[in-house]
């Protein structure tokens, strides 16, 4: 498990409901399963102390603890700086080739930072979702983290709203980091406790607490 200088304490997380029928069926059948984490720097683990402190690595540890009788591999397919278009282009090689039961697609931060057309963004994500559904994978879209840089973007809320809309499609769920971090703030810790010095990415605590909340949502869905 990723090492931390002090015992990790995460604030209460909001309940987020995910629909994961393919993952649930595979686990019930006792099959080994793959969870592919697709995304940009937030998935890769930018500003974390070590790759073992990225959210996919922490998610692997959390699921191993919560579902000890299941064989679950969480594969990190994050690449810093990428957007939906680049992720769609490498989806077959980096994601579909893994035959995942679940794909967690963190997308939208770079679109917000670069003022990308909302319509173009939705078209790209919609195309990727079509390919993932055709592969019989459960899909979880992950929206943007609350950070100084992204909250300063006039497009950030529109990107998050677009992802929430896309997550209404069959076979797609939303894991909202925005809702998660709003709840953290409501429990008194300042947002800076979870963000790295660049004001954009999460720090080790932010990644670990994101993974803990996501793991809890996954376990609720499969049990």
Tab-separated table of N, CA and C in Angstrom, residues 16-21 23 35-39 43 55 59 101-107 125 129 132-133 137-143 163 166-167 171-177 214 217-218 221:
chain	number	residue	atom	x	y	z
A	16	UNK	N	-22.387	8.264	-3.807
A	16	UNK	CA	-22.520	8.369	-5.253
A	16	UNK	C	-22.887	6.989	-5.798
A	17	UNK	N	-23.980	6.939	-6.522
A	17	UNK	CA	-24.511	5.666	-6.996
A	17	UNK	C	-23.999	5.363	-8.396
A	18	UNK	N	-23.390	4.205	-8.545
A	18	UNK	CA	-22.877	3.750	-9.829
A	18	UNK	C	-23.633	2.492	-10.247
A	19	UNK	N	-23.881	2.354	-11.535
A	19	UNK	CA	-24.489	1.133	-12.085
A	19	UNK	C	-23.393	0.344	-12.798
A	20	UNK	N	-23.034	-0.809	-12.243
A	20	UNK	CA	-21.901	-1.592	-12.752
A	20	UNK	C	-22.304	-3.054	-12.966
A	21	UNK	N	-23.244	-3.320	-13.863
A	21	UNK	CA	-23.735	-4.700	-14.022
A	21	UNK	C	-22.683	-5.674	-14.539
A	23	UNK	N	-19.343	-5.520	-14.177
A	23	UNK	CA	-18.384	-5.791	-13.103
A	23	UNK	C	-19.014	-6.678	-12.040
A	35	UNK	N	-10.051	-3.253	-14.255
A	35	UNK	CA	-10.607	-1.898	-14.261
A	35	UNK	C	-9.575	-1.007	-14.924
A	36	UNK	N	-9.951	-0.353	-16.015
A	36	UNK	CA	-9.035	0.535	-16.729
A	36	UNK	C	-9.337	1.976	-16.331
A	37	UNK	N	-8.313	2.691	-15.902
A	37	UNK	CA	-8.440	4.099	-15.534
A	37	UNK	C	-7.865	4.937	-16.669
A	38	UNK	N	-8.742	5.521	-17.457
A	38	UNK	CA	-8.351	6.335	-18.610
A	38	UNK	C	-8.432	7.807	-18.221
A	39	UNK	N	-7.464	8.588	-18.659
A	39	UNK	CA	-7.529	10.009	-18.346
A	39	UNK	C	-6.229	10.728	-18.622
A	43	UNK	N	-5.233	11.273	-13.618
A	43	UNK	CA	-5.223	9.813	-13.545
A	43	UNK	C	-3.797	9.299	-13.446
A	55	UNK	N	-4.360	7.981	-7.909
A	55	UNK	CA	-5.652	7.432	-7.483
A	55	UNK	C	-5.858	5.988	-7.972
A	59	UNK	N	-6.756	3.050	-5.500
A	59	UNK	CA	-7.996	2.307	-5.724
A	59	UNK	C	-7.738	0.804	-5.716
A	101	UNK	N	-13.770	-4.898	-17.474
A	101	UNK	CA	-15.165	-4.945	-17.050
A	101	UNK	C	-15.675	-3.542	-16.729
A	102	UNK	N	-14.753	-2.663	-16.347
A	102	UNK	CA	-15.101	-1.293	-15.975
A	102	UNK	C	-14.034	-0.347	-16.501
A	103	UNK	N	-14.485	0.758	-17.086
A	103	UNK	CA	-13.584	1.834	-17.492
A	103	UNK	C	-13.982	3.094	-16.744
A	104	UNK	N	-13.027	3.667	-16.032
A	104	UNK	CA	-13.230	4.953	-15.361
A	104	UNK	C	-12.545	6.006	-16.222
A	105	UNK	N	-13.330	6.900	-16.802
A	105	UNK	CA	-12.794	7.877	-17.745
A	105	UNK	C	-12.831	9.264	-17.120
A	106	UNK	N	-11.674	9.708	-16.671
A	106	UNK	CA	-11.508	11.071	-16.145
A	106	UNK	C	-11.195	11.978	-17.328
A	107	UNK	N	-12.077	12.929	-17.583
A	107	UNK	CA	-11.927	13.749	-18.777
A	107	UNK	C	-12.582	15.109	-18.553
A	125	UNK	N	-16.466	12.835	-26.464
A	125	UNK	CA	-16.747	11.912	-25.366
A	125	UNK	C	-17.846	10.939	-25.763
A	129	UNK	N	-17.687	6.902	-25.630
A	129	UNK	CA	-18.650	6.106	-24.883
A	129	UNK	C	-19.275	5.027	-25.766
A	132	UNK	N	-16.850	2.162	-25.977
A	132	UNK	CA	-16.761	1.410	-24.731
A	132	UNK	C	-18.000	0.549	-24.511
A	133	UNK	N	-19.169	1.093	-24.818
A	133	UNK	CA	-20.392	0.303	-24.676
A	133	UNK	C	-20.383	-0.900	-25.623
A	137	UNK	N	-18.331	-2.903	-21.644
A	137	UNK	CA	-17.693	-2.441	-20.415
A	137	UNK	C	-18.634	-1.492	-19.683
A	138	UNK	N	-18.669	-1.600	-18.362
A	138	UNK	CA	-19.311	-0.558	-17.575
A	138	UNK	C	-18.469	0.709	-17.697
A	139	UNK	N	-19.104	1.861	-17.627
A	139	UNK	CA	-18.397	3.125	-17.818
A	139	UNK	C	-18.734	4.074	-16.678
A	140	UNK	N	-17.699	4.647	-16.094
A	140	UNK	CA	-17.863	5.707	-15.112
A	140	UNK	C	-17.106	6.935	-15.610
A	141	UNK	N	-17.830	8.012	-15.839
A	141	UNK	CA	-17.194	9.283	-16.165
A	141	UNK	C	-16.814	9.982	-14.865
A	142	UNK	N	-15.631	10.559	-14.825
A	142	UNK	CA	-15.163	11.304	-13.655
A	142	UNK	C	-15.004	12.767	-14.049
A	143	UNK	N	-15.717	13.655	-13.367
A	143	UNK	CA	-15.643	15.071	-13.729
A	143	UNK	C	-14.453	15.757	-13.064
A	163	UNK	N	-20.652	16.515	-18.795
A	163	UNK	CA	-20.370	15.153	-18.352
A	163	UNK	C	-21.567	14.559	-17.603
A	166	UNK	N	-24.000	13.539	-20.261
A	166	UNK	CA	-23.565	12.328	-20.961
A	166	UNK	C	-23.730	11.084	-20.096
A	167	UNK	N	-23.603	11.248	-18.785
A	167	UNK	CA	-23.716	10.109	-17.869
A	167	UNK	C	-25.142	9.624	-17.707
A	171	UNK	N	-25.744	2.593	-19.531
A	171	UNK	CA	-24.430	1.999	-19.345
A	171	UNK	C	-23.368	2.953	-18.839
A	172	UNK	N	-23.757	4.184	-18.510
A	172	UNK	CA	-22.791	5.193	-18.082
A	172	UNK	C	-23.200	5.741	-16.721
A	173	UNK	N	-22.232	5.921	-15.836
A	173	UNK	CA	-22.463	6.544	-14.532
A	173	UNK	C	-21.495	7.707	-14.377
A	174	UNK	N	-21.765	8.545	-13.398
A	174	UNK	CA	-20.895	9.682	-13.096
A	174	UNK	C	-20.357	9.551	-11.690
A	175	UNK	N	-19.033	9.681	-11.561
A	175	UNK	CA	-18.414	9.875	-10.252
A	175	UNK	C	-17.935	11.315	-10.228
A	176	UNK	N	-18.557	12.115	-9.386
A	176	UNK	CA	-18.305	13.553	-9.407
A	176	UNK	C	-17.262	13.954	-8.371
A	177	UNK	N	-16.094	14.340	-8.868
A	177	UNK	CA	-15.092	14.893	-7.955
A	177	UNK	C	-15.521	16.270	-7.458
A	214	UNK	N	-14.291	6.492	-4.289
A	214	UNK	CA	-14.627	5.722	-5.484
A	214	UNK	C	-14.731	4.249	-5.168
A	217	UNK	N	-18.007	3.527	-3.552
A	217	UNK	CA	-19.098	3.550	-4.522
A	217	UNK	C	-19.114	2.270	-5.361
A	218	UNK	N	-17.938	1.784	-5.738
A	218	UNK	CA	-17.853	0.546	-6.506
A	218	UNK	C	-18.365	-0.635	-5.695
A	221	UNK	N	-22.027	-0.719	-5.470
A	221	UNK	CA	-22.642	-1.116	-6.744
A	221	UNK	C	-22.592	-2.624	-6.966
